[in-house]
CSV table of C-alpha atoms in Angstrom, one decimal:
chain,number,residue,atom,x,y,z
Y,1,MET,CA,110.7,111.8,71.6
Y,2,GLU,CA,111.4,108.5,70.0
Y,3,GLN,CA,109.4,105.5,71.4
Y,4,LEU,CA,110.8,102.5,72.4
Y,5,HIS,CA,108.3,100.7,69.9
Y,6,GLU,CA,108.6,96.7,69.6
Y,7,SER,CA,109.1,94.7,66.3
Y,8,ALA,CA,105.8,94.6,64.1
Y,9,ALA,CA,106.5,90.6,64.8
Y,10,ARG,CA,104.6,91.0,68.1
Y,11,ALA,CA,101.6,90.5,65.7
Y,12,ALA,CA,102.8,87.0,65.3
Y,13,GLU,CA,103.3,86.0,68.9
Y,14,PRO,CA,101.3,83.0,70.1
Y,15,ARG,CA,98.1,83.8,71.7
Y,16,GLN,CA,97.4,84.0,75.1
Y,17,THR,CA,95.7,80.5,76.4
Y,18,ALA,CA,95.4,79.4,80.6
Y,19,ALA,CA,98.4,76.6,79.8
Y,20,GLY,CA,100.8,78.9,81.0
Y,21,PRO,CA,104.1,77.8,81.8
Y,22,ARG,CA,102.9,74.2,80.7
Y,23,THR,CA,103.6,75.4,77.4
Y,24,GLY,CA,106.5,78.3,78.0
Y,25,ARG,CA,103.7,81.2,76.9
Y,26,PRO,CA,103.3,84.2,79.4
Y,27,LEU,CA,100.2,83.8,81.4
Y,28,ARG,CA,98.3,87.1,82.8
Y,29,LEU,CA,97.1,86.4,86.5
Y,30,ALA,CA,94.2,87.9,87.8
Y,31,ASP,CA,94.1,91.6,88.2
Y,32,GLU,CA,94.8,92.5,92.3
Y,33,GLY,CA,93.4,96.1,92.0
Y,34,THR,CA,96.9,97.7,91.6
Y,35,GLY,CA,98.3,96.0,88.7
Y,36,GLU,CA,99.0,92.4,86.7
Y,37,ARG,CA,100.8,89.2,88.1
Y,38,TRP,CA,102.0,87.7,85.0
Y,39,ARG,CA,103.7,84.0,85.1
Y,40,PHE,CA,106.4,82.6,82.4
Y,41,GLY,CA,108.9,79.7,82.1
Y,42,PHE,CA,109.5,76.8,80.4
Y,43,PRO,CA,107.9,73.4,81.3
Y,44,GLY,CA,110.3,71.7,83.9
Y,45,ARG,CA,112.5,74.7,84.4
Y,46,ALA,CA,112.6,78.1,86.1
Y,47,ARG,CA,109.4,79.9,86.2
Y,48,ALA,CA,108.9,83.4,87.2
Y,49,GLU,CA,106.2,86.0,88.2
Y,50,VAL,CA,106.3,89.8,87.7
Y,51,HIS,CA,104.1,92.1,88.6
Y,52,THR,CA,103.4,95.8,86.6
Y,53,ARG,CA,103.3,97.8,89.7
Y,54,GLY,CA,107.0,98.7,90.0
Y,55,ALA,CA,108.3,96.3,87.0
Y,56,ARG,CA,109.0,94.0,90.0
Y,57,LEU,CA,110.2,90.5,90.0
Y,58,HIS,CA,107.3,88.7,92.2
Y,59,SER,CA,108.8,85.2,92.4
Y,60,LEU,CA,111.1,82.8,91.1
Y,61,ILE,CA,110.8,79.1,91.6
Y,62,LEU,CA,114.1,77.0,91.1
Y,63,PRO,CA,114.8,73.5,91.7
Y,64,ASP,CA,117.4,72.8,94.3
Y,65,ARG,CA,120.3,69.1,93.8
Y,66,TRP,CA,117.8,67.3,94.7
Y,67,GLY,CA,114.5,68.7,92.3
Y,68,ARG,CA,112.7,69.9,94.9
Y,69,THR,CA,111.6,73.5,94.1
Y,70,ALA,CA,111.5,76.7,96.0
Y,71,ASP,CA,110.9,80.5,95.3
Y,72,VAL,CA,113.9,82.1,95.7
Y,73,VAL,CA,113.1,85.9,95.7
Y,74,LEU,CA,111.6,87.5,99.2
Y,75,GLY,CA,108.3,89.4,98.6
Y,76,ALA,CA,105.8,90.9,101.2
Y,77,ARG,CA,102.3,88.8,101.8
Y,78,GLY,CA,98.8,90.6,101.3
Y,79,PRO,CA,98.4,94.4,100.6
Y,80,ASP,CA,101.5,95.7,101.8
Y,81,ALA,CA,103.5,93.9,99.3
Y,82,CYS,CA,104.6,97.2,97.4
Y,83,GLU,CA,104.9,99.4,100.4
Y,84,GLY,CA,106.5,100.7,103.6
Y,85,SER,CA,110.0,98.8,103.9
Y,86,ALA,CA,109.0,96.4,101.4
Y,87,ARG,CA,108.5,98.6,98.7
Y,88,TYR,CA,111.7,97.9,96.5
Y,89,PHE,CA,111.6,94.0,96.9
Y,90,GLY,CA,112.1,92.7,93.2
Y,91,ALA,CA,111.2,96.5,92.0
Y,92,THR,CA,113.3,98.0,89.0
Y,93,VAL,CA,114.0,101.5,90.8
Y,94,GLY,CA,114.7,104.7,88.9
Y,95,ARG,CA,115.1,107.1,87.8
Y,96,TYR,CA,118.2,106.8,89.6
Y,97,ALA,CA,119.2,103.4,91.4
Y,98,ASN,CA,121.0,104.5,94.8
Y,99,ARG,CA,121.7,107.5,96.7
Y,100,ILE,CA,122.1,111.7,95.3
Y,101,ALA,CA,123.2,113.7,98.5
Y,102,GLY,CA,121.5,116.1,99.2
Y,103,GLY,CA,118.7,115.9,96.0
Y,104,ARG,CA,121.3,118.2,94.6
Y,105,LEU,CA,121.2,117.3,90.4
Y,106,VAL,CA,123.3,119.6,88.0
Y,107,VAL,CA,122.6,119.0,84.3
Y,108,ASP,CA,124.3,121.7,82.0
Y,109,GLY,CA,124.9,124.1,84.3
Y,110,VAL,CA,121.2,124.7,85.9
Y,111,THR,CA,120.6,122.9,89.0
Y,112,HIS,CA,117.8,120.8,89.9
Y,113,ARG,CA,116.3,120.1,93.4
Y,114,LEU,CA,114.9,116.8,93.3
Y,115,ALA,CA,112.4,114.7,95.8
Y,116,THR,CA,113.8,113.5,98.6
Y,117,GLN,CA,113.5,111.1,101.7
Y,118,GLU,CA,113.5,111.7,105.3
Y,119,THR,CA,116.9,111.4,105.2
Y,120,GLY,CA,117.0,114.6,103.0
Y,121,HIS,CA,118.8,112.7,100.2
Y,122,THR,CA,117.1,111.3,97.0
Y,123,LEU,CA,117.3,107.6,97.1
Y,124,HIS,CA,115.9,105.2,94.3
Y,125,GLY,CA,114.5,108.0,92.3
Y,126,GLY,CA,112.9,109.8,95.5
Y,127,PRO,CA,109.7,108.9,97.4
Y,128,ASP,CA,107.5,108.1,94.5
Y,129,GLY,CA,110.1,106.7,92.3
Y,130,PHE,CA,109.4,103.7,89.2
Y,131,ASP,CA,109.0,101.1,92.2
Y,132,GLN,CA,105.9,102.7,92.4
Y,133,ARG,CA,104.4,103.2,89.4
Y,134,VAL,CA,102.1,100.7,87.1
Y,135,TRP,CA,103.8,99.8,84.2
Y,136,ARG,CA,102.3,98.6,80.8
Y,137,CYS,CA,103.2,94.7,80.1
Y,138,GLU,CA,103.1,93.0,76.7
Y,139,PRO,CA,104.5,89.1,77.0
Y,140,PHE,CA,106.6,87.4,74.2
Y,141,HIS,CA,107.6,83.9,73.5
Y,142,SER,CA,109.3,82.3,71.0
Y,143,ALA,CA,110.6,78.6,71.3
Y,144,HIS,CA,114.1,79.4,73.1
Y,145,ARG,CA,112.6,82.6,75.4
Y,146,THR,CA,110.0,84.0,77.1
Y,147,GLY,CA,109.2,86.5,79.0
Y,148,VAL,CA,107.2,90.0,79.8
Y,149,ARG,CA,108.3,93.9,78.2
Y,150,LEU,CA,106.9,96.3,80.5
Y,151,PHE,CA,107.1,100.4,79.7
Y,152,LEU,CA,107.0,103.4,81.5
Y,153,HIS,CA,106.6,106.9,80.7
Y,154,SER,CA,108.1,109.2,83.4
Y,155,PRO,CA,107.1,113.3,82.7
Y,156,ASP,CA,109.7,116.3,82.5
Y,157,GLY,CA,110.1,117.3,86.3
Y,158,ASP,CA,109.3,114.0,87.6
Y,159,GLN,CA,110.2,113.7,91.2
Y,160,GLY,CA,112.7,117.0,90.0
Y,161,PHE,CA,114.5,115.8,87.3
Y,162,PRO,CA,114.5,117.0,83.7
Y,163,GLY,CA,113.7,115.9,80.7
Y,164,ALA,CA,110.8,113.4,80.0
Y,165,LEU,CA,111.6,109.9,79.8
Y,166,ASN,CA,110.2,106.6,77.9
Y,167,VAL,CA,112.0,103.6,79.6
Y,168,ARG,CA,111.4,100.1,78.7
Y,169,VAL,CA,112.6,96.7,81.1
Y,170,THR,CA,112.7,92.9,79.4
Y,171,TYR,CA,112.7,89.9,81.6
Y,172,THR,CA,113.8,87.0,79.5
Y,173,LEU,CA,113.8,83.6,80.7
Y,174,ASP,CA,115.7,81.0,78.6
Y,175,ARG,CA,115.9,77.0,78.6
Y,176,ASP,CA,119.2,77.0,80.1
Y,177,ASP,CA,117.6,78.8,83.5
Y,178,ASN,CA,119.0,82.6,82.1
Y,179,LEU,CA,117.0,85.5,83.4
Y,180,ALA,CA,118.3,88.1,81.7
Y,181,LEU,CA,117.2,91.7,83.0
Y,182,SER,CA,117.5,94.4,79.9
Y,183,TYR,CA,116.8,98.4,80.4
Y,184,GLN,CA,116.3,101.0,77.5
Y,185,ALA,CA,115.5,104.7,77.6
Y,186,VAL,CA,115.4,107.4,75.8
Y,187,ALA,CA,114.8,111.5,76.9
Y,188,ASP,CA,113.6,114.3,75.2
Y,189,ALA,CA,116.3,116.8,77.2
Y,190,PRO,CA,119.2,115.7,78.7
Y,191,THR,CA,118.6,114.4,82.1
Y,192,ILE,CA,120.2,111.0,84.3
Y,193,VAL,CA,119.6,107.7,84.4
Y,194,ASN,CA,120.5,104.8,86.5
Y,195,LEU,CA,118.2,101.7,86.6
Y,196,THR,CA,118.5,98.5,88.4
Y,197,ASN,CA,116.8,95.4,90.0
Y,198,HIS,CA,116.3,95.3,93.8
Y,199,ALA,CA,115.5,91.1,95.0
Y,200,TYR,CA,116.7,90.4,97.3
Y,201,TRP,CA,117.5,86.6,96.9
Y,202,ASN,CA,117.4,83.3,99.1
Y,203,LEU,CA,119.2,80.9,97.5
Y,204,GLU,CA,117.4,78.0,100.3
Y,205,GLY,CA,114.0,79.6,99.5
Y,206,GLU,CA,112.4,83.3,100.7
Y,207,GLY,CA,111.3,82.5,104.3
Y,208,ARG,CA,114.0,80.2,105.2
Y,209,GLY,CA,116.2,81.6,107.6
Y,210,ASN,CA,118.8,84.1,106.8
Y,211,VAL,CA,121.8,84.2,104.1
Y,212,LEU,CA,124.5,83.9,106.6
Y,213,ALA,CA,125.5,80.8,105.4
Y,214,HIS,CA,125.3,81.5,101.6
Y,215,HIS,CA,128.6,82.2,100.0
Y,216,LEU,CA,129.9,85.2,97.8
Y,217,GLN,CA,132.3,86.2,95.7
Y,218,VAL,CA,132.5,89.7,93.7
Y,219,ALA,CA,135.2,90.5,91.2
Y,220,ALA,CA,136.1,93.8,92.4
Y,221,PRO,CA,139.6,95.3,93.5
Y,222,LEU,CA,137.8,98.3,94.6
Y,223,TYR,CA,134.9,99.3,97.0
Y,224,THR,CA,133.5,102.9,97.8
Y,225,PRO,CA,133.3,103.3,101.3
Y,226,VAL,CA,130.1,105.9,102.7
Y,227,ASP,CA,129.8,108.2,106.4
Y,228,ALA,CA,126.8,107.7,108.6
Y,229,GLU,CA,124.1,108.7,106.1
Y,230,LEU,CA,125.8,105.8,103.6
Y,231,ILE,CA,126.9,108.8,101.0
Y,232,PRO,CA,130.1,108.3,99.3
Y,233,ASP,CA,133.1,108.9,101.4
Y,234,GLY,CA,136.3,109.9,99.9
Y,235,PRO,CA,137.9,107.7,96.9
Y,236,HIS,CA,137.3,104.4,96.3
Y,237,ARG,CA,139.4,102.0,98.4
Y,238,PRO,CA,141.3,98.8,98.0
Y,239,VAL,CA,139.1,95.6,99.0
Y,240,SER,CA,142.7,93.9,100.1
Y,241,ASP,CA,142.9,93.2,103.9
Y,242,THR,CA,139.3,94.5,104.5
Y,243,PRO,CA,135.9,92.2,105.0
Y,244,PHE,CA,134.9,93.7,101.4
Y,245,ASP,CA,137.5,91.3,99.6
Y,246,LEU,CA,135.1,89.1,98.2
Y,247,ARG,CA,137.3,88.3,94.8
Y,248,ARG,CA,137.7,84.3,96.1
Y,249,THR,CA,134.0,82.8,97.4
Y,250,ARG,CA,133.7,83.8,101.1
Y,251,ARG,CA,130.6,82.5,103.6
Y,252,LEU,CA,128.9,85.6,104.5
Y,253,SER,CA,129.2,85.1,108.3
Y,254,ASP,CA,132.8,84.7,108.2
Y,255,VAL,CA,133.0,88.1,106.5
Y,256,LEU,CA,130.2,90.0,108.7
Y,257,THR,CA,131.7,89.4,112.1
Y,258,HIS,CA,134.5,91.5,111.3
Y,259,THR,CA,135.3,94.6,113.6
Y,260,ASP,CA,135.0,97.2,110.9
Y,261,ALA,CA,134.2,101.0,110.7
Y,262,GLN,CA,132.5,100.5,106.8
Y,263,LEU,CA,130.3,97.5,108.5
Y,264,ALA,CA,129.3,99.2,111.6
Y,265,LEU,CA,128.0,102.2,109.4
Y,266,ALA,CA,125.8,100.5,107.2
Y,267,GLY,CA,124.2,98.9,110.7
Y,268,GLY,CA,126.2,95.6,110.9
Y,269,GLY,CA,126.3,94.4,107.0
Y,270,PHE,CA,126.7,95.3,103.6
Y,271,ASP,CA,125.1,98.7,102.0
Y,272,HIS,CA,128.1,99.8,99.7
Y,273,ASN,CA,129.1,99.8,95.8
Y,274,TRP,CA,131.7,97.6,94.7
Y,275,VAL,CA,133.5,98.7,91.6
Y,276,LEU,CA,134.2,96.4,88.9
Y,277,ASP,CA,136.4,97.8,86.3
Y,278,GLY,CA,135.0,101.4,86.0
Y,279,ALA,CA,133.2,101.3,82.7
Y,280,ARG,CA,130.4,100.3,81.2
Y,281,ARG,CA,130.4,97.3,79.1
Y,282,ALA,CA,128.5,96.3,75.6
Y,283,ARG,CA,128.2,92.9,76.5
Y,284,PRO,CA,127.5,91.5,80.1
Y,285,ARG,CA,131.0,90.3,82.3
Y,286,LYS,CA,130.7,88.2,85.3
Y,287,ALA,CA,130.2,90.7,88.6
Y,288,ALA,CA,129.5,87.9,91.3
Y,289,VAL,CA,128.2,84.8,92.1
Y,290,LEU,CA,125.7,83.7,95.4
Y,291,TYR,CA,126.0,80.2,96.2
Y,292,ALA,CA,123.6,78.2,98.7
Y,293,PRO,CA,125.6,74.9,100.1
Y,294,ALA,CA,122.4,73.3,101.7
Y,295,SER,CA,120.2,73.2,98.4
Y,296,GLY,CA,123.0,73.4,95.9
Y,297,ARG,CA,121.2,76.5,94.0
Y,298,ARG,CA,124.1,78.7,92.3
Y,299,MET,CA,123.4,82.1,90.6
Y,300,ASP,CA,126.1,84.1,88.4
Y,301,VAL,CA,125.9,87.5,87.9
Y,302,LEU,CA,126.8,89.1,84.7
Y,303,THR,CA,126.2,92.3,83.8
Y,304,THR,CA,127.3,95.2,81.5
Y,305,GLU,CA,127.2,97.9,84.5
Y,306,PRO,CA,130.5,99.3,86.5
Y,307,GLY,CA,129.2,98.5,89.6
Y,308,ILE,CA,127.1,95.8,91.9
Y,309,GLN,CA,125.4,97.2,95.3
Y,310,VAL,CA,125.5,94.7,97.7
Y,311,TYR,CA,122.9,94.9,100.7
Y,312,THR,CA,122.7,92.2,103.1
Y,313,ALA,CA,119.3,93.3,104.4
Y,314,GLN,CA,120.8,94.0,108.0
Y,315,GLY,CA,117.7,96.4,108.1
Y,316,LEU,CA,114.9,93.8,108.5
Y,317,THR,CA,113.3,93.7,111.6
Y,318,GLY,CA,110.7,90.9,111.7
Y,319,ASP,CA,107.9,93.6,110.5
Y,320,ILE,CA,107.2,92.1,106.9
Y,321,THR,CA,105.5,89.0,106.4
Y,322,GLY,CA,106.7,87.3,103.5
Y,323,LYS,CA,104.8,85.1,100.8
Y,324,GLY,CA,105.3,81.7,102.7
Y,325,GLY,CA,104.2,83.6,105.8
Y,326,ARG,CA,107.2,83.4,107.8
Y,327,PRO,CA,108.6,87.3,109.4
Y,328,TYR,CA,112.1,88.6,107.3
Y,329,HIS,CA,114.1,89.1,110.2
Y,330,ALA,CA,117.9,90.6,109.5
Y,331,TYR,CA,119.6,89.1,106.8
Y,332,ALA,CA,117.3,87.2,105.3
Y,333,GLY,CA,118.0,87.9,101.5
Y,334,VAL,CA,121.1,89.8,99.9
Y,335,ALA,CA,120.4,92.2,97.4
Y,336,LEU,CA,123.2,92.8,94.1
Y,337,GLU,CA,122.0,95.6,92.4
Y,338,THR,CA,124.1,95.9,89.1
Y,339,GLN,CA,124.8,100.1,88.5
Y,340,HIS,CA,126.3,102.8,88.7
Y,341,PHE,CA,128.0,104.1,91.4
Y,342,PRO,CA,125.6,106.1,94.2
Y,343,ASP,CA,125.9,109.9,93.8
Y,344,SER,CA,127.5,109.7,90.5
Y,345,PRO,CA,125.9,113.3,89.3
Y,346,ASN,CA,127.7,114.9,91.9
Y,347,ARG,CA,131.1,112.8,91.6
Y,348,PRO,CA,132.5,114.0,88.2
Y,349,GLU,CA,135.3,111.4,88.5
Y,350,TYR,CA,132.7,108.4,88.5
Y,351,PRO,CA,131.4,107.2,84.9
Y,352,THR,CA,128.7,109.7,83.8
Y,353,VAL,CA,125.0,108.7,84.2
Y,354,LEU,CA,124.3,111.5,81.6
Y,355,LEU,CA,121.5,110.6,78.8
Y,356,ARG,CA,121.6,113.2,76.3
Y,357,THR,CA,118.7,114.0,73.6
Y,358,GLY,CA,119.0,111.1,71.1
Y,359,GLU,CA,121.0,108.7,72.9
Y,360,LEU,CA,119.7,105.4,73.9
Y,361,TYR,CA,120.1,104.0,77.3
Y,362,ARG,CA,121.2,100.5,77.7
Y,363,SER,CA,121.8,98.1,80.6
Y,364,THR,CA,121.7,94.5,80.5
Y,365,THR,CA,122.3,91.9,84.1
Y,366,ILE,CA,122.1,88.2,83.5
Y,367,HIS,CA,121.3,85.7,86.2
Y,368,SER,CA,122.5,82.2,85.7
Y,369,PHE,CA,121.1,79.2,87.8
Y,370,THR,CA,122.8,75.9,87.9
Y,371,THR,CA,123.0,73.5,91.0
Y,372,VAL,CA,125.8,72.1,92.2
Y,373,THR,CA,125.6,68.2,93.3
Y,374,ALA,CA,127.8,68.3,95.5
């Protein structure tokens, strides 16, 4: 099976020093027993930390319109940072992001029974998905880009999925405060792949209240309705005249207070897929914009994926203590998960997620950060 080898140029990459972000070169922090944490970023610009357990975005430090910095990514504090209801915070989820109904998968006429959660469905790759694995990490650095590459081998039969899979996820920060997440995968037998990042964003800063005052725009004419178990229910629906119409920027508090059966099914918020244009693109195009008026921070999301799952974290109950010592309550953040559609393997009308032997899976999402001065 093809390996996701790096270029021989890696041998010429700078050696790690204690300078870390002061020079832009990635710095490995202390081993925490469940993996490593790496810090990278250019002097005076955005600074990121990535943890190898779950290949997760642990933090992202950004300035506001006055130059004051804050961590805008939610993350749990202490030994439970990757456990329980915090397990998906910032993680790379797979082998299949989102839900597969009943844990049933058919590939080339062969039925595979996947590991399921207590719902009876497979969510984000199963109870022991990629978010729970410790990935191998290698740093890289150049004059204009810095970051880390993470590698994982998923064997044949992992969580019931057919075929062995080699995966690479690359986090890259450039000097313009663009955070790019690039995914590649190859398999030794036909399988399905759908990878995404599950960061929860609060552009005022993690632990600083909820995101209901944030403004959100999603460039999609359709969304995917769900049933009571959050499985796709019927064909995609137009967003027109619904709270799901985010084609122009709207404040979250304005749309989430609507009386709408779909919002109620999701527990009083969004946990839905928006259909961008129904096809994977070769190059990223704009999918969403998130803006926090109080701080002036703005995040543009560009992706090659055909859909984006918006989850407004209405399920958080205060049982998770964040990195800053404050509990996370409902709407403490919003996840913008670029991906293929939920339950695609059982929906032939959806874009395919099948990866055949010898093919290369590719996906790219860019988070572009700016500040609005007024």
